[in-house]
Amino acid sequence: QSALTQPPSASGSPGQSVTISCTGTSSDVGGYNYVSWYQQHPGKVPKLLIYEVTKRPSGVPDRFSGSKSGNTASLTVSGLQAEDEADYYCSSYVGNNNRVFGGGTKLTVL
Amino acid sequence: EAQLVESGGGLVKPGGSLRLSCEGSGFTFSTYSMNWVRQAPGKGLEWVSSISSSSTYIYHADSVKGRFTISRDNAKNSLYLQMNSLRAEDTAVYYCARGTMGTYDYWGQGTLVTVSS
């Protein structure tokens, strides 16, 4: 199973919005509503931000939102803050009892 | 709050074996599917294995199929990963994570496995 495709980097200034894409196929992202997003600061454990495409766990700010169109899922971070600088990973259920992550996107707050 | 604590990592020679453990607390361990996810140094996340709450369903990534075995003991609130025929490319931090269908809501701190001669 190939990894989902994410841009290696993204950036934005404080207060701006940035969107990170996660592209798969009709066999993974496009075929199931089981896309999740994770934030990982350097040396830290990944943290769940979004699950089932659009749902936010309690405690995650509503500045983080998820969506999906066809085979591409997206994470939008609104009102960028310095602490949002981190690596972001998408994940999807694939079917055939597999799961897959994206390659990760390094978000820089300018 | 849910907590997961991994143990068992270390340095092992190529072809060797290692057994990782993960103990859960703060939640009803026996009712949740559990997973192992790894991260090679400087690289991204990779799903390794998943096991359903009662061990009925067990899945492994193609990259470890036939070499790694996931298991659990609900009486001990523990998850395991038996790793055999280890290769250099298995070097990674191994995380225990709670969840199902590719959603992982709680993660342990990770345990480092280094495969090197």
mmCIF file with all atom_site columns, C-alpha atoms in Angstrom:
data_model
loop_
_atom_site.group_PDB
_atom_site.id
_atom_site.type_symbol
_atom_site.label_atom_id
_atom_site.label_alt_id
_atom_site.label_comp_id
_atom_site.label_asym_id
_atom_site.label_entity_id
_atom_site.label_seq_id
_atom_site.pdbx_PDB_ins_code
_atom_site.Cartn_x
_atom_site.Cartn_y
_atom_site.Cartn_z
_atom_site.occupancy
_atom_site.B_iso_or_equiv
_atom_site.pdbx_formal_charge
_atom_site.auth_seq_id
_atom_site.auth_comp_id
_atom_site.auth_asym_id
_atom_site.auth_atom_id
_atom_site.pdbx_PDB_model_num
ATOM 1   C CA . GLN A 1 1   ? 0.000   0.000   0.000  1.00 0.00 ? 1   GLN A CA 1
ATOM 2   C CA . SER A 1 2   ? 1.520   3.336   -1.086 1.00 0.00 ? 2   SER A CA 1
ATOM 3   C CA . ALA A 1 3   ? 1.631   6.260   1.302  1.00 0.00 ? 3   ALA A CA 1
ATOM 4   C CA . LEU A 1 4   ? -0.858  9.055   0.813  1.00 0.00 ? 4   LEU A CA 1
ATOM 5   C CA . THR A 1 5   ? 0.580   12.117  -0.917 1.00 0.00 ? 5   THR A CA 1
ATOM 6   C CA . GLN A 1 6   ? 1.114   15.281  1.109  1.00 0.00 ? 6   GLN A CA 1
ATOM 7   C CA . PRO A 1 7   ? 3.129   18.372  0.167  1.00 0.00 ? 7   PRO A CA 1
ATOM 8   C CA . PRO A 1 8   ? 6.457   18.236  2.016  1.00 0.00 ? 8   PRO A CA 1
ATOM 9   C CA . SER A 1 9   ? 6.085   21.794  3.271  1.00 0.00 ? 9   SER A CA 1
ATOM 10  C CA . ALA A 1 10  ? 3.572   24.571  3.830  1.00 0.00 ? 10  ALA A CA 1
ATOM 11  C CA . SER A 1 11  ? 3.812   27.989  5.397  1.00 0.00 ? 11  SER A CA 1
ATOM 12  C CA . GLY A 1 12  ? 1.818   30.988  6.472  1.00 0.00 ? 12  GLY A CA 1
ATOM 13  C CA . SER A 1 13  ? 2.059   34.105  8.583  1.00 0.00 ? 13  SER A CA 1
ATOM 14  C CA . PRO A 1 14  ? 0.449   34.461  12.000 1.00 0.00 ? 14  PRO A CA 1
ATOM 15  C CA . GLY A 1 15  ? -3.287  35.017  11.687 1.00 0.00 ? 15  GLY A CA 1
ATOM 16  C CA . GLN A 1 16  ? -3.476  33.598  8.171  1.00 0.00 ? 16  GLN A CA 1
ATOM 17  C CA . SER A 1 17  ? -5.057  30.319  7.093  1.00 0.00 ? 17  SER A CA 1
ATOM 18  C CA . VAL A 1 18  ? -3.198  27.445  5.511  1.00 0.00 ? 18  VAL A CA 1
ATOM 19  C CA . THR A 1 19  ? -4.542  24.264  3.946  1.00 0.00 ? 19  THR A CA 1
ATOM 20  C CA . ILE A 1 20  ? -2.634  20.974  3.726  1.00 0.00 ? 20  ILE A CA 1
ATOM 21  C CA . SER A 1 21  ? -3.766  18.389  1.208  1.00 0.00 ? 21  SER A CA 1
ATOM 22  C CA . CYS A 1 22  ? -3.686  14.594  1.416  1.00 0.00 ? 22  CYS A CA 1
ATOM 23  C CA . THR A 1 23  ? -4.223  12.806  -1.883 1.00 0.00 ? 23  THR A CA 1
ATOM 24  C CA . GLY A 1 24  ? -5.002  9.149   -2.244 1.00 0.00 ? 24  GLY A CA 1
ATOM 25  C CA . THR A 1 25  ? -7.181  7.028   -4.466 1.00 0.00 ? 25  THR A CA 1
ATOM 26  C CA . SER A 1 26  ? -10.721 5.721   -4.598 1.00 0.00 ? 26  SER A CA 1
ATOM 27  C CA . SER A 1 27  ? -9.427  2.712   -2.630 1.00 0.00 ? 27  SER A CA 1
ATOM 28  C CA . ASP A 1 28  ? -8.477  4.764   0.413  1.00 0.00 ? 28  ASP A CA 1
ATOM 29  C CA . VAL A 1 29  ? -9.276  8.461   0.917  1.00 0.00 ? 29  VAL A CA 1
ATOM 30  C CA . GLY A 1 30  ? -12.007 8.495   -1.700 1.00 0.00 ? 30  GLY A CA 1
ATOM 31  C CA . GLY A 1 31  ? -13.557 5.224   -0.644 1.00 0.00 ? 31  GLY A CA 1
ATOM 32  C CA . TYR A 1 32  ? -13.996 5.693   3.089  1.00 0.00 ? 32  TYR A CA 1
ATOM 33  C CA . ASN A 1 33  ? -14.800 8.471   5.535  1.00 0.00 ? 33  ASN A CA 1
ATOM 34  C CA . TYR A 1 34  ? -11.982 7.345   7.805  1.00 0.00 ? 34  TYR A CA 1
ATOM 35  C CA . VAL A 1 35  ? -9.418  10.087  7.247  1.00 0.00 ? 35  VAL A CA 1
ATOM 36  C CA . SER A 1 36  ? -7.658  11.461  10.300 1.00 0.00 ? 36  SER A CA 1
ATOM 37  C CA . TRP A 1 37  ? -5.004  14.124  10.866 1.00 0.00 ? 37  TRP A CA 1
ATOM 38  C CA . TYR A 1 38  ? -2.168  14.284  13.397 1.00 0.00 ? 38  TYR A CA 1
ATOM 39  C CA . GLN A 1 39  ? 0.122   17.037  14.647 1.00 0.00 ? 39  GLN A CA 1
ATOM 40  C CA . GLN A 1 40  ? 3.636   16.196  15.766 1.00 0.00 ? 40  GLN A CA 1
ATOM 41  C CA . HIS A 1 41  ? 6.032   18.685  17.291 1.00 0.00 ? 41  HIS A CA 1
ATOM 42  C CA . PRO A 1 42  ? 9.754   17.807  17.129 1.00 0.00 ? 42  PRO A CA 1
ATOM 43  C CA . GLY A 1 43  ? 10.619  15.062  19.567 1.00 0.00 ? 43  GLY A CA 1
ATOM 44  C CA . LYS A 1 44  ? 7.009   14.706  20.675 1.00 0.00 ? 44  LYS A CA 1
ATOM 45  C CA . VAL A 1 45  ? 4.250   12.163  20.301 1.00 0.00 ? 45  VAL A CA 1
ATOM 46  C CA . PRO A 1 46  ? 1.695   12.586  17.498 1.00 0.00 ? 46  PRO A CA 1
ATOM 47  C CA . LYS A 1 47  ? -1.596  14.154  18.562 1.00 0.00 ? 47  LYS A CA 1
ATOM 48  C CA . LEU A 1 48  ? -4.969  13.463  16.964 1.00 0.00 ? 48  LEU A CA 1
ATOM 49  C CA . LEU A 1 49  ? -6.481  16.636  15.474 1.00 0.00 ? 49  LEU A CA 1
ATOM 50  C CA . ILE A 1 50  ? -9.262  15.406  13.176 1.00 0.00 ? 50  ILE A CA 1
ATOM 51  C CA . TYR A 1 51  ? -10.949 12.032  12.705 1.00 0.00 ? 51  TYR A CA 1
ATOM 52  C CA . GLU A 1 52  ? -13.557 10.671  10.294 1.00 0.00 ? 52  GLU A CA 1
ATOM 53  C CA . VAL A 1 53  ? -12.726 13.514  7.887  1.00 0.00 ? 53  VAL A CA 1
ATOM 54  C CA . THR A 1 54  ? -14.321 16.388  9.802  1.00 0.00 ? 54  THR A CA 1
ATOM 55  C CA . LYS A 1 55  ? -14.676 15.505  13.501 1.00 0.00 ? 55  LYS A CA 1
ATOM 56  C CA . ARG A 1 56  ? -12.579 17.195  16.183 1.00 0.00 ? 56  ARG A CA 1
ATOM 57  C CA . PRO A 1 57  ? -11.724 15.475  19.491 1.00 0.00 ? 57  PRO A CA 1
ATOM 58  C CA . SER A 1 58  ? -12.524 17.473  22.590 1.00 0.00 ? 58  SER A CA 1
ATOM 59  C CA . GLY A 1 59  ? -9.770  19.907  23.423 1.00 0.00 ? 59  GLY A CA 1
ATOM 60  C CA . VAL A 1 60  ? -8.683  20.531  19.835 1.00 0.00 ? 60  VAL A CA 1
ATOM 61  C CA . PRO A 1 61  ? -9.235  24.185  18.902 1.00 0.00 ? 61  PRO A CA 1
ATOM 62  C CA . ASP A 1 62  ? -11.835 24.887  16.223 1.00 0.00 ? 62  ASP A CA 1
ATOM 63  C CA . ARG A 1 63  ? -9.074  26.624  14.238 1.00 0.00 ? 63  ARG A CA 1
ATOM 64  C CA . PHE A 1 64  ? -8.379  23.131  12.929 1.00 0.00 ? 64  PHE A CA 1
ATOM 65  C CA . SER A 1 65  ? -10.878 21.753  10.423 1.00 0.00 ? 65  SER A CA 1
ATOM 66  C CA . GLY A 1 66  ? -10.997 18.880  7.980  1.00 0.00 ? 66  GLY A CA 1
ATOM 67  C CA . SER A 1 67  ? -12.735 18.240  4.682  1.00 0.00 ? 67  SER A CA 1
ATOM 68  C CA . LYS A 1 68  ? -12.686 15.869  1.724  1.00 0.00 ? 68  LYS A CA 1
ATOM 69  C CA . SER A 1 69  ? -13.416 16.107  -1.968 1.00 0.00 ? 69  SER A CA 1
ATOM 70  C CA . GLY A 1 70  ? -13.078 13.014  -4.091 1.00 0.00 ? 70  GLY A CA 1
ATOM 71  C CA . ASN A 1 71  ? -9.724  11.370  -3.423 1.00 0.00 ? 71  ASN A CA 1
ATOM 72  C CA . THR A 1 72  ? -8.230  14.375  -1.621 1.00 0.00 ? 72  THR A CA 1
ATOM 73  C CA . ALA A 1 73  ? -8.642  15.256  2.029  1.00 0.00 ? 73  ALA A CA 1
ATOM 74  C CA . SER A 1 74  ? -7.604  18.598  3.461  1.00 0.00 ? 74  SER A CA 1
ATOM 75  C CA . LEU A 1 75  ? -6.660  20.064  6.827  1.00 0.00 ? 75  LEU A CA 1
ATOM 76  C CA . THR A 1 76  ? -7.167  23.793  7.264  1.00 0.00 ? 76  THR A CA 1
ATOM 77  C CA . VAL A 1 77  ? -5.506  25.706  10.067 1.00 0.00 ? 77  VAL A CA 1
ATOM 78  C CA . SER A 1 78  ? -7.111  29.114  10.540 1.00 0.00 ? 78  SER A CA 1
ATOM 79  C CA . GLY A 1 79  ? -5.711  31.998  12.550 1.00 0.00 ? 79  GLY A CA 1
ATOM 80  C CA . LEU A 1 80  ? -2.189  30.554  12.440 1.00 0.00 ? 80  LEU A CA 1
ATOM 81  C CA . GLN A 1 81  ? -0.256  30.715  15.689 1.00 0.00 ? 81  GLN A CA 1
ATOM 82  C CA . ALA A 1 82  ? 3.429   30.177  16.384 1.00 0.00 ? 82  ALA A CA 1
ATOM 83  C CA . GLU A 1 83  ? 2.670   26.948  18.247 1.00 0.00 ? 83  GLU A CA 1
ATOM 84  C CA . ASP A 1 84  ? 1.081   25.484  15.108 1.00 0.00 ? 84  ASP A CA 1
ATOM 85  C CA . GLU A 1 85  ? 4.552   25.040  13.628 1.00 0.00 ? 85  GLU A CA 1
ATOM 86  C CA . ALA A 1 86  ? 4.891   21.257  13.480 1.00 0.00 ? 86  ALA A CA 1
ATOM 87  C CA . ASP A 1 87  ? 4.694   18.247  11.199 1.00 0.00 ? 87  ASP A CA 1
ATOM 88  C CA . TYR A 1 88  ? 1.227   17.168  10.097 1.00 0.00 ? 88  TYR A CA 1
ATOM 89  C CA . TYR A 1 89  ? 0.250   13.680  8.936  1.00 0.00 ? 89  TYR A CA 1
ATOM 90  C CA . CYS A 1 90  ? -2.937  12.346  7.394  1.00 0.00 ? 90  CYS A CA 1
ATOM 91  C CA . SER A 1 91  ? -4.081  8.757   7.792  1.00 0.00 ? 91  SER A CA 1
ATOM 92  C CA . SER A 1 92  ? -6.739  6.690   6.068  1.00 0.00 ? 92  SER A CA 1
ATOM 93  C CA . TYR A 1 93  ? -8.336  3.306   6.294  1.00 0.00 ? 93  TYR A CA 1
ATOM 94  C CA . VAL A 1 94  ? -7.511  1.529   3.053  1.00 0.00 ? 94  VAL A CA 1
ATOM 95  C CA . GLY A 1 95  ? -9.716  -1.493  2.923  1.00 0.00 ? 95  GLY A CA 1
ATOM 96  C CA . ASN A 1 96  ? -8.348  -5.027  2.787  1.00 0.00 ? 96  ASN A CA 1
ATOM 97  C CA . ASN A 1 97  ? -7.759  -4.370  6.469  1.00 0.00 ? 97  ASN A CA 1
ATOM 98  C CA . ASN A 1 98  ? -4.898  -1.982  5.816  1.00 0.00 ? 98  ASN A CA 1
ATOM 99  C CA . ARG A 1 99  ? -4.227  1.525   7.045  1.00 0.00 ? 99  ARG A CA 1
ATOM 100 C CA . VAL A 1 100 ? -1.849  4.101   5.598  1.00 0.00 ? 100 VAL A CA 1
ATOM 101 C CA . PHE A 1 101 ? -0.283  7.430   6.539  1.00 0.00 ? 101 PHE A CA 1
ATOM 102 C CA . GLY A 1 102 ? 0.697   10.337  4.357  1.00 0.00 ? 102 GLY A CA 1
ATOM 103 C CA . GLY A 1 103 ? 4.345   11.287  4.054  1.00 0.00 ? 103 GLY A CA 1
ATOM 104 C CA . GLY A 1 104 ? 3.913   14.322  6.294  1.00 0.00 ? 104 GLY A CA 1
ATOM 105 C CA . THR A 1 105 ? 3.920   18.093  5.828  1.00 0.00 ? 105 THR A CA 1
ATOM 106 C CA . LYS A 1 106 ? 6.186   20.466  7.708  1.00 0.00 ? 106 LYS A CA 1
ATOM 107 C CA . LEU A 1 107 ? 4.230   23.613  8.542  1.00 0.00 ? 107 LEU A CA 1
ATOM 108 C CA . THR A 1 108 ? 6.277   26.749  9.083  1.00 0.00 ? 108 THR A CA 1
ATOM 109 C CA . VAL A 1 109 ? 4.801   29.857  10.680 1.00 0.00 ? 109 VAL A CA 1
ATOM 110 C CA . LEU A 1 110 ? 6.650   32.780  9.145  1.00 0.00 ? 110 LEU A CA 1
ATOM 111 C CA . GLU B 2 1   ? -7.116  10.006  31.250 1.00 0.00 ? 1   GLU B CA 1
ATOM 112 C CA . ALA B 2 2   ? -5.882  7.156   29.097 1.00 0.00 ? 2   ALA B CA 1
ATOM 113 C CA . GLN B 2 3   ? -2.181  6.358   29.317 1.00 0.00 ? 3   GLN B CA 1
ATOM 114 C CA . LEU B 2 4   ? -0.052  3.976   27.308 1.00 0.00 ? 4   LEU B CA 1
ATOM 115 C CA . VAL B 2 5   ? 3.492   2.987   28.289 1.00 0.00 ? 5   VAL B CA 1
ATOM 116 C CA . GLU B 2 6   ? 5.737   1.014   25.959 1.00 0.00 ? 6   GLU B CA 1
ATOM 117 C CA . SER B 2 7   ? 8.779   -1.020  26.912 1.00 0.00 ? 7   SER B CA 1
ATOM 118 C CA . GLY B 2 8   ? 11.115  -3.589  25.418 1.00 0.00 ? 8   GLY B CA 1
ATOM 119 C CA . GLY B 2 9   ? 13.014  -1.573  22.837 1.00 0.00 ? 9   GLY B CA 1
ATOM 120 C CA . GLY B 2 10  ? 16.765  -1.754  22.450 1.00 0.00 ? 10  GLY B CA 1
ATOM 121 C CA . LEU B 2 11  ? 19.674  -2.687  20.213 1.00 0.00 ? 11  LEU B CA 1
ATOM 122 C CA . VAL B 2 12  ? 19.435  -5.958  18.327 1.00 0.00 ? 12  VAL B CA 1
ATOM 123 C CA . LYS B 2 13  ? 21.497  -7.534  15.542 1.00 0.00 ? 13  LYS B CA 1
ATOM 124 C CA . PRO B 2 14  ? 20.040  -8.130  12.074 1.00 0.00 ? 14  PRO B CA 1
ATOM 125 C CA . GLY B 2 15  ? 18.098  -11.383 12.078 1.00 0.00 ? 15  GLY B CA 1
ATOM 126 C CA . GLY B 2 16  ? 17.427  -11.108 15.796 1.00 0.00 ? 16  GLY B CA 1
ATOM 127 C CA . SER B 2 17  ? 14.186  -10.895 17.748 1.00 0.00 ? 17  SER B CA 1
ATOM 128 C CA . LEU B 2 18  ? 12.609  -8.489  20.186 1.00 0.00 ? 18  LEU B CA 1
ATOM 129 C CA . ARG B 2 19  ? 9.289   -8.315  22.020 1.00 0.00 ? 19  ARG B CA 1
ATOM 130 C CA . LEU B 2 20  ? 7.688   -4.958  22.687 1.00 0.00 ? 20  LEU B CA 1
ATOM 131 C CA . SER B 2 21  ? 5.075   -4.417  25.386 1.00 0.00 ? 21  SER B CA 1
ATOM 132 C CA . CYS B 2 22  ? 2.552   -1.672  25.991 1.00 0.00 ? 22  CYS B CA 1
ATOM 133 C CA . GLU B 2 23  ? 0.545   -1.303  29.178 1.00 0.00 ? 23  GLU B CA 1
ATOM 134 C CA . GLY B 2 24  ? -2.667  0.683   29.152 1.00 0.00 ? 24  GLY B CA 1
ATOM 135 C CA . SER B 2 25  ? -4.321  2.453   32.076 1.00 0.00 ? 25  SER B CA 1
ATOM 136 C CA . GLY B 2 26  ? -7.053  5.000   32.707 1.00 0.00 ? 26  GLY B CA 1
ATOM 137 C CA . PHE B 2 27  ? -9.505  3.322   30.329 1.00 0.00 ? 27  PHE B CA 1
ATOM 138 C CA . THR B 2 28  ? -11.179 -0.043  29.802 1.00 0.00 ? 28  THR B CA 1
ATOM 139 C CA . PHE B 2 29  ? -8.406  -1.629  27.787 1.00 0.00 ? 29  PHE B CA 1
ATOM 140 C CA . SER B 2 30  ? -10.401 -4.702  26.832 1.00 0.00 ? 30  SER B CA 1
ATOM 141 C CA . THR B 2 31  ? -12.970 -2.705  24.862 1.00 0.00 ? 31  THR B CA 1
ATOM 142 C CA . TYR B 2 32  ? -10.596 -0.958  22.470 1.00 0.00 ? 32  TYR B CA 1
ATOM 143 C CA . SER B 2 33  ? -8.741  -1.978  19.347 1.00 0.00 ? 33  SER B CA 1
ATOM 144 C CA . MET B 2 34  ? -5.011  -1.336  19.624 1.00 0.00 ? 34  MET B CA 1
ATOM 145 C CA . ASN B 2 35  ? -2.224  -0.672  17.174 1.00 0.00 ? 35  ASN B CA 1
ATOM 146 C CA . TRP B 2 36  ? 1.516   -0.357  16.655 1.00 0.00 ? 36  TRP B CA 1
ATOM 147 C CA . VAL B 2 37  ? 2.790   2.565   14.577 1.00 0.00 ? 37  VAL B CA 1
ATOM 148 C CA . ARG B 2 38  ? 6.471   3.198   13.905 1.00 0.00 ? 38  ARG B CA 1
ATOM 149 C CA . GLN B 2 39  ? 8.605   6.128   12.880 1.00 0.00 ? 39  GLN B CA 1
ATOM 150 C CA . ALA B 2 40  ? 12.090  5.682   11.475 1.00 0.00 ? 40  ALA B CA 1
ATOM 151 C CA . PRO B 2 41  ? 14.611  8.378   12.463 1.00 0.00 ? 41  PRO B CA 1
ATOM 152 C CA . GLY B 2 42  ? 13.781  11.598  10.610 1.00 0.00 ? 42  GLY B CA 1
ATOM 153 C CA . LYS B 2 43  ? 10.982  9.917   8.678  1.00 0.00 ? 43  LYS B CA 1
ATOM 154 C CA . GLY B 2 44  ? 7.191   9.797   8.696  1.00 0.00 ? 44  GLY B CA 1
ATOM 155 C CA . LEU B 2 45  ? 4.703   7.571   10.464 1.00 0.00 ? 45  LEU B CA 1
ATOM 156 C CA . GLU B 2 46  ? 4.064   4.011   9.297  1.00 0.00 ? 46  GLU B CA 1
ATOM 157 C CA . TRP B 2 47  ? 1.218   1.772   10.421 1.00 0.00 ? 47  TRP B CA 1
ATOM 158 C CA . VAL B 2 48  ? 2.561   -1.631  11.517 1.00 0.00 ? 48  VAL B CA 1
ATOM 159 C CA . SER B 2 49  ? -0.185  -3.766  13.080 1.00 0.00 ? 49  SER B CA 1
ATOM 160 C CA . SER B 2 50  ? -3.706  -3.678  14.526 1.00 0.00 ? 50  SER B CA 1
ATOM 161 C CA . ILE B 2 51  ? -5.669  -5.994  16.802 1.00 0.00 ? 51  ILE B CA 1
ATOM 162 C CA . SER B 2 52  ? -9.344  -5.881  17.727 1.00 0.00 ? 52  SER B CA 1
ATOM 163 C CA . SER B 2 53  ? -10.538 -5.741  21.319 1.00 0.00 ? 53  SER B CA 1
ATOM 164 C CA . SER B 2 54  ? -10.943 -9.502  21.720 1.00 0.00 ? 54  SER B CA 1
ATOM 165 C CA . SER B 2 55  ? -8.103  -10.467 19.344 1.00 0.00 ? 55  SER B CA 1
ATOM 166 C CA . THR B 2 56  ? -10.597 -11.734 16.781 1.00 0.00 ? 56  THR B CA 1
ATOM 167 C CA . TYR B 2 57  ? -9.143  -9.568  14.025 1.00 0.00 ? 57  TYR B CA 1
ATOM 168 C CA . ILE B 2 58  ? -5.407  -9.128  13.522 1.00 0.00 ? 58  ILE B CA 1
ATOM 169 C CA . TYR B 2 59  ? -3.790  -7.200  10.683 1.00 0.00 ? 59  TYR B CA 1
ATOM 170 C CA . HIS B 2 60  ? -0.190  -6.500  9.726  1.00 0.00 ? 60  HIS B CA 1
ATOM 171 C CA . ALA B 2 61  ? 1.374   -4.199  7.137  1.00 0.00 ? 61  ALA B CA 1
ATOM 172 C CA . ASP B 2 62  ? 2.906   -5.992  4.174  1.00 0.00 ? 62  ASP B CA 1
ATOM 173 C CA . SER B 2 63  ? 6.351   -4.758  5.255  1.00 0.00 ? 63  SER B CA 1
ATOM 174 C CA . VAL B 2 64  ? 6.229   -6.838  8.453  1.00 0.00 ? 64  VAL B CA 1
ATOM 175 C CA . LYS B 2 65  ? 3.859   -9.669  7.521  1.00 0.00 ? 65  LYS B CA 1
ATOM 176 C CA . GLY B 2 66  ? 5.336   -13.047 8.408  1.00 0.00 ? 66  GLY B CA 1
ATOM 177 C CA . ARG B 2 67  ? 7.949   -11.479 10.706 1.00 0.00 ? 67  ARG B CA 1
ATOM 178 C CA . PHE B 2 68  ? 5.956   -9.504  13.299 1.00 0.00 ? 68  PHE B CA 1
ATOM 179 C CA . THR B 2 69  ? 3.029   -10.713 15.419 1.00 0.00 ? 69  THR B CA 1
ATOM 180 C CA . ILE B 2 70  ? 0.699   -8.484  17.411 1.00 0.00 ? 70  ILE B CA 1
ATOM 181 C CA . SER B 2 71  ? -1.090  -9.883  20.456 1.00 0.00 ? 71  SER B CA 1
ATOM 182 C CA . ARG B 2 72  ? -2.763  -8.706  23.648 1.00 0.00 ? 72  ARG B CA 1
ATOM 183 C CA . ASP B 2 73  ? -3.611  -9.877  27.158 1.00 0.00 ? 73  ASP B CA 1
ATOM 184 C CA . ASN B 2 74  ? -6.697  -8.026  28.354 1.00 0.00 ? 74  ASN B CA 1
ATOM 185 C CA . ALA B 2 75  ? -6.317  -9.431  31.875 1.00 0.00 ? 75  ALA B CA 1
ATOM 186 C CA . LYS B 2 76  ? -2.997  -7.581  32.073 1.00 0.00 ? 76  LYS B CA 1
ATOM 187 C CA . ASN B 2 77  ? -4.121  -4.503  30.096 1.00 0.00 ? 77  ASN B CA 1
ATOM 188 C CA . SER B 2 78  ? -1.211  -5.199  27.799 1.00 0.00 ? 78  SER B CA 1
ATOM 189 C CA . LEU B 2 79  ? -0.410  -5.152  24.102 1.00 0.00 ? 79  LEU B CA 1
ATOM 190 C CA . TYR B 2 80  ? 2.582   -6.902  22.568 1.00 0.00 ? 80  TYR B CA 1
ATOM 191 C CA . LEU B 2 81  ? 4.575   -6.941  19.345 1.00 0.00 ? 81  LEU B CA 1
ATOM 192 C CA . GLN B 2 82  ? 6.803   -9.938  18.722 1.00 0.00 ? 82  GLN B CA 1
ATOM 193 C CA . MET B 2 83  ? 9.392   -8.953  16.129 1.00 0.00 ? 83  MET B CA 1
ATOM 194 C CA . ASN B 2 84  ? 11.459  -11.671 14.446 1.00 0.00 ? 84  ASN B CA 1
ATOM 195 C CA . SER B 2 85  ? 13.966  -11.645 11.577 1.00 0.00 ? 85  SER B CA 1
ATOM 196 C CA . LEU B 2 86  ? 14.670  -7.986  12.242 1.00 0.00 ? 86  LEU B CA 1
ATOM 197 C CA . ARG B 2 87  ? 16.236  -5.861  9.491  1.00 0.00 ? 87  ARG B CA 1
ATOM 198 C CA . ALA B 2 88  ? 18.051  -2.537  9.515  1.00 0.00 ? 88  ALA B CA 1
ATOM 199 C CA . GLU B 2 89  ? 14.962  -0.922  7.980  1.00 0.00 ? 89  GLU B CA 1
ATOM 200 C CA . ASP B 2 90  ? 12.947  -1.887  11.063 1.00 0.00 ? 90  ASP B CA 1
ATOM 201 C CA . THR B 2 91  ? 14.946  0.658   13.076 1.00 0.00 ? 91  THR B CA 1
ATOM 202 C CA . ALA B 2 92  ? 12.383  3.111   14.424 1.00 0.00 ? 92  ALA B CA 1
ATOM 203 C CA . VAL B 2 93  ? 10.521  4.435   17.408 1.00 0.00 ? 93  VAL B CA 1
ATOM 204 C CA . TYR B 2 94  ? 7.579   2.101   17.949 1.00 0.00 ? 94  TYR B CA 1
ATOM 205 C CA . TYR B 2 95  ? 4.402   3.671   19.305 1.00 0.00 ? 95  TYR B CA 1
ATOM 206 C CA . CYS B 2 96  ? 1.499   1.878   20.870 1.00 0.00 ? 96  CYS B CA 1
ATOM 207 C CA . ALA B 2 97  ? -1.757  3.652   19.924 1.00 0.00 ? 97  ALA B CA 1
ATOM 208 C CA . ARG B 2 98  ? -5.404  3.162   20.796 1.00 0.00 ? 98  ARG B CA 1
ATOM 209 C CA . GLY B 2 99  ? -8.001  3.253   18.065 1.00 0.00 ? 99  GLY B CA 1
ATOM 210 C CA . THR B 2 100 ? -9.530  1.692   15.006 1.00 0.00 ? 100 THR B CA 1
ATOM 211 C CA . MET B 2 101 ? -9.977  2.211   11.254 1.00 0.00 ? 101 MET B CA 1
ATOM 212 C CA . GLY B 2 102 ? -6.863  4.351   11.010 1.00 0.00 ? 102 GLY B CA 1
ATOM 213 C CA . THR B 2 103 ? -7.833  6.706   13.838 1.00 0.00 ? 103 THR B CA 1
ATOM 214 C CA . TYR B 2 104 ? -5.429  6.739   16.794 1.00 0.00 ? 104 TYR B CA 1
ATOM 215 C CA . ASP B 2 105 ? -6.656  8.831   19.710 1.00 0.00 ? 105 ASP B CA 1
ATOM 216 C CA . TYR B 2 106 ? -4.087  8.038   22.393 1.00 0.00 ? 106 TYR B CA 1
ATOM 217 C CA . TRP B 2 107 ? -0.401  7.308   21.876 1.00 0.00 ? 107 TRP B CA 1
ATOM 218 C CA . GLY B 2 108 ? 2.355   6.076   24.136 1.00 0.00 ? 108 GLY B CA 1
ATOM 219 C CA . GLN B 2 109 ? 5.723   7.824   24.392 1.00 0.00 ? 109 GLN B CA 1
ATOM 220 C CA . GLY B 2 110 ? 7.325   5.259   22.114 1.00 0.00 ? 110 GLY B CA 1
ATOM 221 C CA . THR B 2 111 ? 10.214  2.813   22.473 1.00 0.00 ? 111 THR B CA 1
ATOM 222 C CA . LEU B 2 112 ? 13.275  2.878   20.220 1.00 0.00 ? 112 LEU B CA 1
ATOM 223 C CA . VAL B 2 113 ? 14.304  -0.247  18.348 1.00 0.00 ? 113 VAL B CA 1
ATOM 224 C CA . THR B 2 114 ? 17.719  -0.172  16.702 1.00 0.00 ? 114 THR B CA 1
ATOM 225 C CA . VAL B 2 115 ? 18.731  -2.992  14.371 1.00 0.00 ? 115 VAL B CA 1
ATOM 226 C CA . SER B 2 116 ? 22.461  -2.907  13.773 1.00 0.00 ? 116 SER B CA 1
ATOM 227 C CA . SER B 2 117 ? 25.478  -5.172  13.853 1.00 0.00 ? 117 SER B CA 1
#
